[in-house]
Amino acid sequence: MKGYTLTGCGAIGNATGANFLLKTPEMKILVDCGLVQGSREQSLENRDAFIYAPEEISYLLITHPHMDHIGRIPKLVKEGFAGTIYSTSETKELAEVMLDDAQALLAREAKNVGYEPLYEKVHIAQAMALWKTVPYHENQVISKSISFYLKDAGHVLGSCIIEMTLTGEEGQRKIAFTGDLGNSPTPLLRDTEYVTDADYMVIESVYGDRNHEPKDERDAKLKEVLLTTLERGGTVVIPAFSLERTQVLLYEVNNLVEKKELPSVPVFVDAPLGSKVTEIYKQHIEDFNQKVQGIIAGGDDIFDFPGMRMVRNPEESRAIHTMKGPKIIIAGSGMSVGGRVLGHERFYLEDPNATVLVVGYQVPGSLGRKIQERVSNLVIEGEKVKVRAHIENITGYSSHKDSNHLVEFVTHTAPKMKQIFVAMGETKSSSFLAQRIRSEVGIDAIVAEKNKEYLLL
């Protein structure tokens, strides 16, 4: 396969900023173009120049609409990309609201430090005009030597694994880009589909060095944390990603309420983006697993229950702090790098009766990571905060496969696989996973190096 190379341009040594470049004799193709997330210093990387010329990219394929996979698409367009973007229809629909929401936040951050905005709304509109959608399980031919096929990744609504077939003088080779792989079985979505006949794979490794709690333990811990806090009259603050995590939490709390396993308390969903995403989820019931489809067919609104209140504006958000008594607050952002959760954390972290419940991956340098690590003194929105609240952590609600299930995933393609490039994780996680794949599965797995070009032989 002479002339076919792969370069990891982002999410190397880091879980965020996914961006992979495939060069062929005909063209250049990107898979994902996401934001680097975390501390302010890390986010400045988003302003760095791309290592390729955007105007030379023919296609951009998107695995799913989390910002660390789509967040720099408008910047790519702003700087000259005019090719075609491909994803599932669900990803395109979600990406538009995700990018629109992020633009306002990025503009405020840029203004605070005296920078020009990373991109404007016009660049989002230009990106959407370039965007085409394709269904799962349908071969898409983009040239005489390149085609791709999408499988369900089970990570978030519309997420996909991209299997790309390359045809050259030496025959065909298939490379699979996993994007983020779902923690199947998940409460809402279908299970991750397997890759069975790829020659190469770019695989995520967010949880490459650790495992989640079993489902029963996860569910029991959620119930215990909520009940314990509410019984002492406290508030539970849950920083939640607007995409997938908010919907899963609503579903789980809905189940507890309907079974009368929780006391009757207000449950505030303080995430405007999360509300928009939830409405999109409601329009794609066909993507849910069979159990959830059956529940909905029986007349249950799985995202609504007595006591749930959607918070409409910042005034209502602040008013929550004046309400006495136990309550639950689900608020964005999931890593506490912005959004309304910051106001709740600033208020409730000093309350010894309160609990902050972390239910997702927290990138190093983020406020969420510091809370997860129980740092006792924090600065939130310019104010010093002494942490007196309880800090709890449940990894089982992660939308990512853990180490054991990542290894199990690659066994399904072991007989044919020539090489696996491990990326999209912290260095220690990627290294641990690569070693496990080599020793337990017998596949040549390497930790990809940033901006290094690999020849696909």
Coordinates of C-alpha atoms in Angstrom, one line a residue:
M1 CA 0.0 0.0 0.0
K2 CA 2.6 2.5 -1.1
G3 CA 1.8 6.1 -0.5
Y4 CA -0.8 5.5 2.2
T5 CA 0.2 7.1 5.6
L6 CA -1.5 7.8 8.9
T7 CA -0.6 10.7 11.2
G8 CA -2.0 11.4 14.6
C9 CA -2.4 15.2 14.8
G10 CA -4.4 15.3 18.1
A11 CA -5.5 13.2 21.1
I12 CA -2.0 11.8 21.4
G13 CA -0.9 11.7 25.0
N14 CA -4.2 13.3 25.7
A15 CA -7.8 12.1 25.7
T16 CA -9.1 15.2 23.9
G17 CA -8.5 16.9 20.6
A18 CA -9.0 14.0 18.2
N19 CA -7.6 14.6 14.8
F20 CA -6.2 12.0 12.4
L21 CA -4.8 12.5 8.9
L22 CA -4.8 9.8 6.3
K23 CA -2.8 10.5 3.2
T24 CA -3.4 8.5 0.0
P25 CA -1.9 8.9 -3.5
E26 CA -5.2 10.7 -4.5
M27 CA -6.1 12.9 -1.5
K28 CA -5.9 13.8 2.1
I29 CA -8.7 12.7 4.5
L30 CA -9.3 13.7 8.1
V31 CA -11.1 11.8 10.8
D32 CA -12.4 14.1 13.5
C33 CA -11.3 17.6 14.3
G34 CA -11.8 18.2 18.0
L35 CA -11.0 20.7 20.8
V36 CA -8.3 20.1 23.3
Q37 CA -10.0 20.4 26.7
G38 CA -8.7 20.9 30.2
S39 CA -6.8 23.8 31.7
R40 CA -6.5 27.2 30.1
E41 CA -2.9 26.4 29.1
Q42 CA -4.1 23.2 27.4
S43 CA -7.0 24.9 25.6
L44 CA -4.5 27.4 24.1
E45 CA -3.4 24.5 21.9
N46 CA -6.6 25.0 19.9
R47 CA -5.1 28.2 18.5
D48 CA -2.1 26.4 17.1
A49 CA -1.9 26.1 13.3
F50 CA -2.9 22.7 11.8
I51 CA 0.1 20.7 10.6
Y52 CA -1.6 20.3 7.3
A53 CA -3.1 22.9 4.9
P54 CA -6.9 22.8 5.5
E55 CA -7.6 23.7 1.9
E56 CA -5.8 20.5 0.8
I57 CA -8.2 18.2 2.7
S58 CA -10.8 16.5 0.5
Y59 CA -12.9 14.8 3.2
L60 CA -13.5 15.0 6.9
L61 CA -15.2 12.0 8.5
I62 CA -16.7 12.4 12.0
T63 CA -17.1 9.6 14.6
H64 CA -19.4 11.5 17.0
P65 CA -20.4 15.0 18.1
H66 CA -18.5 15.5 21.4
M67 CA -16.6 18.7 21.3
D68 CA -13.2 16.9 21.6
H69 CA -14.1 15.4 18.2
I70 CA -15.8 18.2 16.4
G71 CA -14.9 21.5 18.2
R72 CA -12.3 22.7 15.7
I73 CA -14.3 22.0 12.5
P74 CA -15.3 25.7 12.2
K75 CA -11.7 26.7 12.6
L76 CA -10.8 24.3 9.8
V77 CA -13.4 25.9 7.6
K78 CA -12.3 29.4 8.6
E79 CA -8.8 28.5 7.5
G80 CA -9.7 27.1 4.1
F81 CA -11.3 23.7 4.2
A82 CA -14.0 23.4 1.6
G83 CA -14.3 19.6 1.2
T84 CA -17.1 17.3 2.3
I85 CA -17.9 16.4 5.9
Y86 CA -19.5 13.0 6.5
S87 CA -21.2 11.6 9.6
T88 CA -24.5 9.9 10.6
S89 CA -27.5 12.2 10.5
E90 CA -27.8 12.1 14.3
T91 CA -24.2 13.4 14.6
K92 CA -24.9 16.2 12.3
E93 CA -28.0 17.2 14.1
L94 CA -26.3 17.2 17.5
A95 CA -23.1 18.8 16.2
E96 CA -25.0 21.9 15.1
V97 CA -26.3 22.6 18.6
M98 CA -23.1 21.6 20.3
L99 CA -21.0 23.9 18.1
D100 CA -23.4 26.8 18.5
D101 CA -23.4 26.5 22.3
A102 CA -19.6 26.2 22.4
Q103 CA -19.0 29.2 20.2
A104 CA -20.5 31.6 22.7
L105 CA -18.4 30.1 25.5
L106 CA -15.2 30.2 23.4
A107 CA -15.9 33.8 22.5
R108 CA -16.2 34.8 26.1
E109 CA -13.0 33.0 27.1
A110 CA -11.2 34.7 24.2
K111 CA -12.4 38.1 25.2
N112 CA -11.3 37.5 28.8
V113 CA -7.7 36.9 27.7
G114 CA -7.6 39.4 24.9
Y115 CA -7.7 36.9 21.9
E116 CA -9.7 36.9 18.8
P117 CA -12.5 34.3 18.9
L118 CA -11.4 30.9 17.6
Y119 CA -14.2 31.1 15.1
E120 CA -17.6 32.9 14.5
K121 CA -21.1 31.6 14.0
V122 CA -20.7 32.1 10.2
H123 CA -18.0 29.4 10.2
I124 CA -20.4 27.0 11.8
A125 CA -23.0 27.7 9.1
Q126 CA -20.3 27.2 6.5
A127 CA -19.4 23.9 8.0
M128 CA -23.0 22.7 8.1
A129 CA -23.4 23.5 4.4
L130 CA -20.5 21.2 3.7
W131 CA -21.9 18.4 5.8
K132 CA -23.5 15.3 4.3
T133 CA -25.1 12.4 6.2
V134 CA -24.8 8.6 5.7
P135 CA -26.5 5.7 7.5
Y136 CA -25.0 2.9 9.3
H137 CA -24.1 -0.3 7.3
E138 CA -24.0 1.2 3.8
N139 CA -20.8 1.3 1.8
Q140 CA -19.9 4.8 0.7
V141 CA -17.5 5.1 -2.3
I142 CA -15.6 8.4 -2.4
S143 CA -13.1 7.5 -5.1
K144 CA -11.9 4.6 -7.2
S145 CA -9.7 3.4 -4.4
I146 CA -11.4 4.6 -1.2
S147 CA -14.6 3.7 0.5
F148 CA -16.0 3.7 4.0
Y149 CA -18.6 2.0 6.1
L150 CA -20.1 3.0 9.5
K151 CA -20.8 0.8 12.4
D152 CA -22.6 1.7 15.7
A153 CA -20.0 2.6 18.4
G154 CA -22.6 2.6 21.1
H155 CA -21.0 5.7 22.7
V156 CA -23.5 8.4 22.2
L157 CA -26.5 8.9 19.9
G158 CA -25.3 8.5 16.3
S159 CA -21.7 7.6 17.2
C160 CA -19.9 5.4 14.7
I161 CA -16.8 3.4 14.0
I162 CA -15.4 4.2 10.6
E163 CA -14.1 1.3 8.6
M164 CA -12.2 2.7 5.6
T165 CA -11.2 0.4 2.7
L166 CA -8.1 1.4 0.7
T167 CA -7.3 -0.2 -2.6
G168 CA -3.8 -0.1 -4.1
E169 CA -1.4 -2.0 -6.3
E170 CA -0.9 -4.6 -3.6
G171 CA -4.6 -5.2 -3.0
Q172 CA -7.0 -3.9 -0.3
R173 CA -6.3 -2.8 3.2
K174 CA -8.9 -1.8 5.8
I175 CA -8.3 0.7 8.6
A176 CA -10.8 1.2 11.4
F177 CA -11.1 4.4 13.4
T178 CA -13.0 3.5 16.6
G179 CA -13.7 7.1 17.8
D180 CA -14.9 6.5 21.4
L181 CA -16.3 3.1 22.1
G182 CA -19.4 2.7 24.3
N183 CA -19.5 1.1 27.7
S184 CA -21.9 -1.6 26.5
P185 CA -24.4 -2.5 27.6
T186 CA -25.5 1.0 28.3
P187 CA -28.7 2.2 29.9
L188 CA -30.0 3.7 26.6
L189 CA -28.2 2.8 23.5
R190 CA -27.5 -0.3 21.4
D191 CA -24.3 -2.3 22.1
T192 CA -21.1 -1.5 20.3
E193 CA -20.6 -3.4 17.0
Y194 CA -17.4 -5.3 16.5
V195 CA -14.7 -4.7 13.9
T196 CA -13.9 -8.2 12.5
D197 CA -11.7 -7.8 9.4
A198 CA -9.6 -4.7 9.6
D199 CA -5.8 -4.7 9.0
Y200 CA -5.2 -1.5 11.0
M201 CA -7.0 0.2 13.8
V202 CA -6.8 3.5 15.6
I203 CA -8.3 2.8 19.1
E204 CA -9.3 5.0 22.0
S205 CA -7.7 4.5 25.5
V206 CA -9.5 6.9 27.9
Y207 CA -9.9 4.0 30.4
G208 CA -7.1 1.9 29.0
D209 CA -5.5 1.3 32.4
R210 CA -8.5 0.8 34.6
N211 CA -11.9 -0.8 34.8
H212 CA -15.4 0.4 35.8
E213 CA -17.6 -0.8 38.5
P214 CA -20.0 -3.6 37.5
K215 CA -23.5 -2.4 36.5
D216 CA -25.1 -3.7 39.7
E217 CA -22.5 -2.0 41.9
R218 CA -22.8 1.2 39.8
D219 CA -26.6 1.4 40.2
A220 CA -26.4 0.6 43.9
K221 CA -23.8 3.3 44.5
L222 CA -25.9 5.9 42.7
K223 CA -28.9 5.1 44.8
E224 CA -26.8 5.1 48.0
V225 CA -25.1 8.5 47.3
L226 CA -28.4 10.1 46.5
L227 CA -30.3 8.7 49.5
T228 CA -27.5 9.4 52.0
T229 CA -27.2 13.0 50.9
L230 CA -30.9 13.7 50.7
E231 CA -31.5 12.0 54.1
R232 CA -29.1 14.4 55.8
G233 CA -30.9 17.3 54.1
G234 CA -28.2 18.0 51.6
T235 CA -27.9 18.8 47.9
V236 CA -26.4 16.5 45.3
V237 CA -24.6 18.3 42.5
I238 CA -23.8 16.2 39.5
P239 CA -21.6 17.8 36.8
A240 CA -22.8 16.1 33.6
F241 CA -21.9 16.2 30.0
S242 CA -24.9 17.5 28.0
L243 CA -24.6 14.8 25.5
E244 CA -25.5 11.3 26.7
R245 CA -24.6 11.6 30.4
T246 CA -27.5 14.0 31.1
Q247 CA -29.9 11.7 29.3
V248 CA -28.6 8.6 31.1
L249 CA -28.9 10.3 34.5
L250 CA -32.5 11.4 33.8
Y251 CA -33.3 7.8 32.8
E252 CA -31.8 6.4 36.0
V253 CA -33.4 8.9 38.3
N254 CA -36.7 8.4 36.5
N255 CA -36.4 4.6 37.3
L256 CA -35.6 5.3 41.0
V257 CA -38.5 7.8 41.3
E258 CA -41.0 5.4 39.6
K259 CA -39.9 2.6 41.9
K260 CA -40.4 5.0 44.9
E261 CA -36.8 4.3 45.9
L262 CA -36.1 8.0 46.2
P263 CA -37.9 10.6 48.4
S264 CA -39.9 13.2 46.6
V265 CA -37.4 16.0 46.1
P266 CA -36.8 18.6 43.3
V267 CA -34.5 17.4 40.6
F268 CA -33.1 20.4 38.6
V269 CA -31.7 20.0 35.1
D270 CA -29.6 23.1 34.8
A271 CA -28.1 22.7 31.4
P272 CA -29.7 24.5 28.4
L273 CA -27.6 22.5 26.0
G274 CA -28.5 19.3 27.8
S275 CA -32.2 20.2 27.4
K276 CA -31.7 20.7 23.6
V277 CA -29.8 17.4 23.3
T278 CA -32.5 15.6 25.2
E279 CA -35.1 16.8 22.7
I280 CA -33.0 15.4 19.9
Y281 CA -32.7 12.0 21.7
K282 CA -36.5 11.9 22.0
Q283 CA -36.6 12.1 18.2
H284 CA -34.4 9.1 17.6
I285 CA -36.0 6.3 19.7
E286 CA -34.9 3.9 16.9
D287 CA -31.3 4.2 18.1
F288 CA -32.2 3.0 21.7
N289 CA -31.8 -0.5 22.8
Q290 CA -34.7 -2.9 22.7
K291 CA -35.5 -2.6 26.5
V292 CA -35.7 1.1 26.4
Q293 CA -37.8 1.1 23.2
G294 CA -40.2 -1.2 24.9
I295 CA -40.5 1.0 27.9
I296 CA -41.2 4.0 25.7
A297 CA -43.8 2.0 23.7
G298 CA -45.5 1.3 27.0
G299 CA -46.1 5.0 27.4
D300 CA -43.3 6.0 29.8
D301 CA -41.5 9.3 29.1
I302 CA -38.1 8.1 30.3
F303 CA -36.7 11.7 30.5
D304 CA -39.5 13.2 32.7
F305 CA -40.8 12.4 36.1
P306 CA -42.5 14.1 39.1
G307 CA -40.2 16.7 40.7
M308 CA -38.1 17.3 37.6
R309 CA -37.6 20.9 36.6
M310 CA -35.8 22.3 33.6
V311 CA -34.0 25.5 34.6
R312 CA -34.6 28.1 31.9
N313 CA -32.2 31.0 32.7
P314 CA -29.4 32.1 34.9
E315 CA -31.8 33.8 37.3
E316 CA -33.6 30.5 37.9
S317 CA -30.2 28.8 38.3
R318 CA -29.2 31.2 41.1
A319 CA -32.5 31.0 42.7
I320 CA -31.9 27.3 43.4
H321 CA -29.4 28.3 46.1
T322 CA -32.2 30.0 48.1
M323 CA -34.3 26.9 48.3
K324 CA -34.1 25.1 51.5
G325 CA -34.2 21.3 51.8
P326 CA -32.7 18.4 49.9
K327 CA -32.5 18.5 46.1
I328 CA -30.6 17.1 43.1
I329 CA -28.9 19.3 40.5
I330 CA -27.7 17.9 37.2
A331 CA -25.7 20.7 35.4
G332 CA -23.2 21.2 32.7
S333 CA -20.4 21.1 32.0
G334 CA -19.2 17.5 32.7
M335 CA -15.6 18.4 33.5
S336 CA -16.5 21.7 35.3
V337 CA -14.7 23.8 32.7
G338 CA -17.6 26.1 32.2
G339 CA -21.4 26.3 32.3
R340 CA -23.8 26.7 35.2
V341 CA -22.3 23.8 37.2
L342 CA -19.6 26.3 38.3
G343 CA -22.1 28.4 40.2
H344 CA -23.5 25.4 42.0
E345 CA -20.0 24.0 42.8
R346 CA -18.9 27.4 44.1
F347 CA -22.0 27.5 46.4
Y348 CA -22.3 23.9 47.5
L349 CA -18.7 22.7 47.8
E350 CA -18.4 24.6 51.1
D351 CA -21.6 22.9 52.5
P352 CA -20.7 19.8 54.6
N353 CA -24.1 18.3 53.9
A354 CA -23.8 18.5 50.2
T355 CA -22.3 16.0 47.8
V356 CA -20.6 16.6 44.4
L357 CA -21.0 13.3 42.4
V358 CA -18.5 12.9 39.6
V359 CA -19.8 10.5 36.9
G360 CA -17.4 11.0 34.0
Y361 CA -13.9 11.3 32.8
Q362 CA -12.1 14.4 34.0
V363 CA -9.2 15.6 31.9
P364 CA -6.0 16.5 33.8
G365 CA -5.9 20.2 34.7
S366 CA -9.7 20.6 34.7
L367 CA -11.6 21.8 37.7
G368 CA -13.5 18.5 37.6
R369 CA -10.2 16.6 37.9
K370 CA -9.3 18.6 41.0
I371 CA -12.7 18.0 42.6
Q372 CA -12.4 14.3 41.8
E373 CA -8.9 14.2 43.4
R374 CA -10.4 16.0 46.5
V375 CA -8.2 19.1 46.3
S376 CA -9.2 21.0 49.5
N377 CA -8.8 24.5 48.3
L378 CA -10.1 25.7 44.9
V379 CA -10.6 28.8 42.9
I380 CA -13.9 28.9 41.1
E381 CA -14.9 31.9 38.9
G382 CA -12.3 34.0 40.8
E383 CA -13.5 33.0 44.3
K384 CA -11.6 30.9 46.8
V385 CA -13.6 27.9 47.8
K386 CA -12.8 25.6 50.8
V387 CA -14.1 22.1 50.0
R388 CA -16.2 20.7 52.8
A389 CA -18.7 18.8 50.8
H390 CA -18.6 15.0 50.2
I391 CA -16.9 14.0 46.9
E392 CA -18.1 10.8 45.3
N393 CA -17.0 9.1 42.1
I394 CA -18.8 6.6 39.9
T395 CA -16.9 5.5 36.8
G396 CA -19.5 2.9 35.7
Y397 CA -21.6 5.6 34.0
S398 CA -18.8 6.5 31.7
S399 CA -19.7 6.2 28.0
H400 CA -16.2 4.7 27.3
K401 CA -15.2 1.0 27.4
D402 CA -12.8 0.2 30.2
S403 CA -9.5 -1.7 29.9
N404 CA -10.9 -5.2 29.9
H405 CA -13.6 -4.4 27.4
L406 CA -11.2 -2.6 25.1
V407 CA -9.0 -5.7 25.1
E408 CA -12.0 -7.9 24.4
F409 CA -13.0 -5.6 21.6
V410 CA -9.8 -6.1 19.7
T411 CA -9.9 -9.9 20.0
H412 CA -12.6 -10.0 17.4
T413 CA -10.3 -8.9 14.7
A414 CA -7.1 -10.6 16.0
P415 CA -6.6 -13.1 13.2
K416 CA -6.2 -10.4 10.5
M417 CA -5.0 -7.3 12.4
K418 CA -1.5 -6.1 11.4
Q419 CA -1.2 -3.2 13.8
I420 CA -3.1 -1.1 16.3
F421 CA -2.4 2.5 17.0
V422 CA -3.4 3.4 20.5
A423 CA -4.5 7.0 21.0
M424 CA -7.2 9.2 22.6
G425 CA -6.0 8.7 26.2
E426 CA -3.5 9.9 28.7
T427 CA 0.0 8.5 28.0
K428 CA -0.1 6.0 30.9
S429 CA -3.5 4.7 29.8
S430 CA -2.4 4.3 26.2
S431 CA 0.8 2.6 27.2
F432 CA -0.9 0.2 29.5
L433 CA -3.5 -0.7 26.9
A434 CA -0.9 -1.2 24.2
Q435 CA 1.1 -3.6 26.4
R436 CA -2.1 -5.6 27.3
I437 CA -3.0 -5.9 23.6
R438 CA 0.5 -7.1 22.7
S439 CA 0.8 -9.6 25.6
E440 CA -2.7 -10.9 25.8
V441 CA -3.9 -10.7 22.2
G442 CA -0.7 -11.0 20.3
I443 CA -1.3 -7.9 18.0
D444 CA 1.4 -5.4 17.4
A445 CA 0.0 -2.4 19.3
I446 CA 1.9 0.9 19.5
V447 CA 1.2 4.2 21.3
A448 CA 1.0 6.7 18.5
E449 CA 3.3 9.6 18.6
K450 CA 2.0 13.1 17.8
N451 CA 2.5 14.3 14.3
K452 CA 4.5 11.2 13.3
E453 CA 3.7 9.8 9.9
Y454 CA 3.2 6.0 9.8
L455 CA 3.4 4.0 6.6
L456 CA 0.5 1.6 6.2
L457 CA 2.3 -1.5 4.7

